[in-house]
């Protein structure tokens, strides 16, 4: 039996089949669906931890205690978890520990396109890279085996085009249900698990020795193999890019790598001996290519294929033709992409974030932002966010700016999930270091951007259970903030007045703007319409950036099919030309 | 030996391109094709331009279609359909839902939404035959604009050899149970429309 699965569904299925019992992660496109799907298998425990570092520590704990564990993250999440990755690389573990990491070439939904293969080399741990959903499934099992055989965490690297592509997967016999997990006796072994300098010094040689053994393993594992072809080109590739290369170089000899670190030196040499020209086709950095160069093998790679952005079959073919690797042939007559009005993503109709950003636009604050749906407040016509770096950055940045002291009014905005992820520590920092910043928490009760995962402020867990709801305002008060207010973002006057009051006070403060995400709750009311006789074409409603509202002859119109009836546009319409249908 | 068929879906985030293309992929699998599909989730879904690639064939490697190779374009929205002529093969068919969603730059009066004729010229310039589908109108008749995509799928099915029963079974299995009947109706409205 075959079933079509996304790469992420297949990772979850593979984790289940591999006897992994514990999963933890923090959402992040394109990785989020792995844990969501894993949580639905019987006999497993999975959680959305508050951030990736905590998630990895949770999985380390499970693996120390003797249960196989999987941690899931997007590429930048591994930066957050990096400190933990490096210690567990030294300590090793008792049961298998697999980290599934999804990179995002082209930054479809990310702030950078870092190539996380470097983490494998940096932390000295093995990395596998599947090329379709079938491999996504089976590589988790390999990863568990490697992890337990070599006493090391194993990273599996995915990319957007693997995680979010659907390909056929062979369904397997269900794993034999193991006996119910009895509490295990915890094995104490300080020399292995307490990384004080004296013990860590003993572990480092173990890590280096392990890497040598893994390099030998890489030569023999079925994860890496040569596919015979003609002797003109020898292509080295891995991941989904291998699939593109197969289409572009159908007759070439291939070294297909399922394990991208450590690399199989003998196999690479063998390929080089069999062909006239070795070519590495890889996305982002010249990770494999540099390794091949170190072996003294002449190789084509980034001189042919770009280092920036995503590859595609078309891009690989074009580069290969330009470099003369394949005949120019009959260059297909492909028309060029037309220049048409763009359609960037926007805050949804009815989104509560809009009210806060419109207020900030009117107040002309400099706004230090963060990552989430609310980053769209930076887009025209709102233009109301002025920095966005990584999760949790805005609160530290605003404090730094306020310590310098600029003429402008300043605020920081942060989403609720982001607040719990990495906003609490910098909030404490503001108060402790006698800051004056105003922080607005945009609380829509879920992690909206990545697909509505619950978080500590949602009152639910990933397993679907009720959970203690942790209140942002109580956290702020508990830290010691004296000025803390909760506002409804649709109540425009109150939002403006509250922000002004906070800024005027000169003290550090927190405003929680709370309205549940309408895309999640599906909250919908009768749509609004425009009375063109009253409309004075002031343009206010066009400045809130709400898709259903468009300019027409003599005023504006609202597309009733797209309007969810939040009424925010009516609140800010001076001549009161906007009214609710049926009211 | 199964013939390779590449389908490109274009629309606006939230229009249902993902579910509709999932249905098409499943139909291919049931009819004995190797199938791959690809799309992007996340940021792009918030009302931005979205695209899905579906590929049927004897053996499919890449989940992404190559420029100039698509056999069918399913345009859920007119402007979005017009973005992809460079992916179309001469002799391909562009099925376009007659439906407009104004992008922000047009709402603000900073750009013009292309005329129907311009869209036709762009797509036929790539050698595609443009077929207008009254997906939105049919969907409205059925009482739910979200059905437009399945109307388009019905229209597409009339160009392919796979039997109607397979399509119907897959649709019934994949849409939310309470919208099953409506979706089947929408499918046949598209399949039986004179195009
Ligand atoms: C370290 C890291 N982990 C995960 C992500 C992916 N990500 C971006 S924003 C975000 C959370 C958004 O939730 P929230 O702060 O509640 O804002 P909302 O989208 O609901 O407005 C996530 C998980 C990321 N960019 N960086």
XYZ file of N, CA and C and ligand atoms in Angstrom, chain A residues 26-29 31-32 51-52 73-81 109-111 347 351 353 370-375 389-391 414-422 442-453 455 517, chain B residues 46, ligand 1:
194
model
N 9.338 23.537 18.711
C 8.636 24.814 18.670
C 8.280 25.033 17.209
N 7.053 25.536 16.925
C 6.655 25.657 15.521
C 7.600 26.543 14.725
N 7.638 26.304 13.436
C 8.456 27.136 12.558
C 8.362 26.560 11.161
N 7.897 27.372 10.213
C 7.788 26.925 8.831
C 9.180 26.687 8.280
N 8.807 23.391 9.308
C 8.935 22.164 10.105
C 7.691 21.807 10.907
N 6.771 22.755 11.065
C 5.729 22.638 12.102
C 4.889 21.368 12.058
N 10.278 27.167 23.582
C 11.200 27.514 22.500
C 12.055 26.300 22.160
N 12.894 26.435 21.172
C 13.639 25.297 20.654
C 14.679 24.787 21.634
N 12.466 21.407 14.503
C 12.744 22.844 14.479
C 12.941 23.329 13.048
N 12.710 24.626 12.848
C 13.162 25.217 11.586
C 14.629 25.609 11.745
N 15.243 25.980 10.635
C 16.696 26.241 10.699
C 17.107 27.230 11.783
N 16.409 28.372 11.868
C 16.837 29.371 12.861
C 16.559 28.915 14.290
N 15.643 27.965 14.437
C 15.402 27.409 15.765
C 16.600 26.654 16.300
N 17.403 26.115 15.389
C 18.597 25.399 15.845
C 19.638 26.390 16.388
N 19.567 27.656 15.934
C 20.425 28.678 16.565
C 20.046 28.810 18.033
N 18.736 28.854 18.281
C 18.252 29.011 19.655
C 18.675 27.801 20.492
N 18.640 26.622 19.876
C 18.941 25.385 20.609
C 20.416 25.013 20.529
N 9.483 31.684 4.225
C 8.887 32.131 5.498
C 9.967 32.304 6.561
N 11.025 32.978 6.242
C 12.132 33.072 7.200
C 12.873 34.380 7.051
N 13.713 34.662 8.061
C 14.475 35.907 8.034
C 15.857 35.753 7.429
N -2.025 41.382 6.497
C -2.825 41.012 7.664
C -4.218 40.622 7.170
N -8.134 41.037 11.358
C -7.011 40.761 12.267
C -6.879 41.863 13.318
N -4.338 42.642 15.060
C -3.059 43.375 15.017
C -3.207 44.717 14.307
N 9.180 42.297 15.788
C 9.563 40.920 16.009
C 8.888 40.082 14.935
N 8.942 38.744 15.110
C 8.502 37.876 14.023
C 7.185 37.195 14.338
N 6.288 37.215 13.349
C 4.982 36.580 13.472
C 4.090 37.182 12.420
N 2.798 36.894 12.463
C 1.886 37.533 11.513
C 2.032 39.044 11.594
N 2.271 39.506 12.811
C 2.291 40.958 13.030
C 3.472 41.631 12.341
N 4.431 40.866 11.825
C 5.496 41.485 11.038
C 4.904 42.176 9.816
N 14.279 41.393 13.431
C 15.506 40.630 13.239
C 15.293 39.154 13.456
N 15.062 38.781 14.699
C 14.780 37.387 15.016
C 13.830 37.379 16.200
N 13.347 36.204 16.547
C 12.359 36.136 17.626
C 12.941 36.672 18.935
N 5.504 42.714 20.251
C 5.891 41.298 20.248
C 4.620 40.450 20.316
N 4.590 39.349 19.572
C 3.428 38.464 19.602
C 3.394 37.655 20.885
N 2.266 37.037 21.181
C 2.156 36.310 22.449
C 3.027 35.053 22.454
N 3.020 34.309 21.356
C 3.854 33.116 21.313
C 5.327 33.509 21.387
N 5.666 34.584 20.702
C 7.041 35.078 20.716
C 7.424 35.562 22.116
N 6.452 36.168 22.798
C 6.693 36.624 24.168
C 7.143 35.460 25.047
N 6.409 34.340 24.978
C 6.790 33.193 25.804
C 8.082 32.534 25.294
N 8.298 32.610 24.009
C 9.504 32.013 23.397
C 10.769 32.706 23.872
N 10.788 34.037 23.775
C 12.043 34.736 24.079
C 11.820 36.186 24.477
N 1.090 41.665 21.406
C -0.052 41.453 20.502
C -0.562 40.038 20.750
N -1.595 39.955 21.575
C -2.014 38.665 22.115
C -3.248 38.157 21.374
N -2.997 37.272 20.402
C -4.139 36.680 19.687
C -4.366 35.230 20.113
N -3.725 34.845 21.205
C -4.003 33.579 21.886
C -3.495 32.321 21.198
N -2.864 32.466 20.036
C -2.265 31.295 19.382
C -0.985 31.719 18.668
N -0.260 30.722 18.199
C 0.881 30.957 17.324
C 0.301 30.966 15.912
N -0.119 32.134 15.454
C -0.928 32.191 14.231
C -0.094 31.934 12.972
N 1.031 32.611 12.873
C 1.819 32.590 11.641
C 2.106 31.184 11.133
N 2.430 30.290 12.046
C 2.894 28.968 11.644
C 1.772 27.941 11.588
N 0.525 28.385 11.738
C -0.589 27.446 11.597
C -1.357 27.183 12.881
N -1.379 28.202 13.784
C -2.291 28.137 14.938
C -1.950 27.070 15.961
N -0.671 26.944 16.292
C -0.321 26.023 17.365
C -0.605 26.682 18.716
N 0.067 27.688 22.676
C 1.255 28.073 23.444
C 0.820 28.329 24.886
N -7.257 35.397 17.332
C -7.036 35.372 15.885
C -8.334 34.979 15.182
N -1.101 34.213 3.909
C -1.883 35.342 4.410
C -2.266 36.274 3.272
C 13.772 30.782 16.431
C 12.542 30.779 15.609
N 11.621 29.826 15.819
C 10.492 29.809 15.083
C 10.262 30.736 14.124
C 9.008 30.669 13.299
N 8.059 31.639 13.793
C 8.046 32.863 13.318
S 7.011 33.829 14.151
C 6.500 32.625 15.131
C 5.494 32.829 16.220
C 4.397 33.704 15.882
O 3.453 33.669 16.893
P 3.027 34.941 17.710
O 4.199 35.585 18.335
O 1.946 34.535 18.638
O 2.480 35.933 16.592
P 1.242 35.737 15.580
O 1.767 35.061 14.358
O 0.220 34.930 16.294
O 0.797 37.110 15.274
C 7.149 31.489 14.807
C 6.874 30.228 15.467
C 11.263 31.717 13.928
N 11.156 32.663 12.986
N 12.363 31.714 14.684
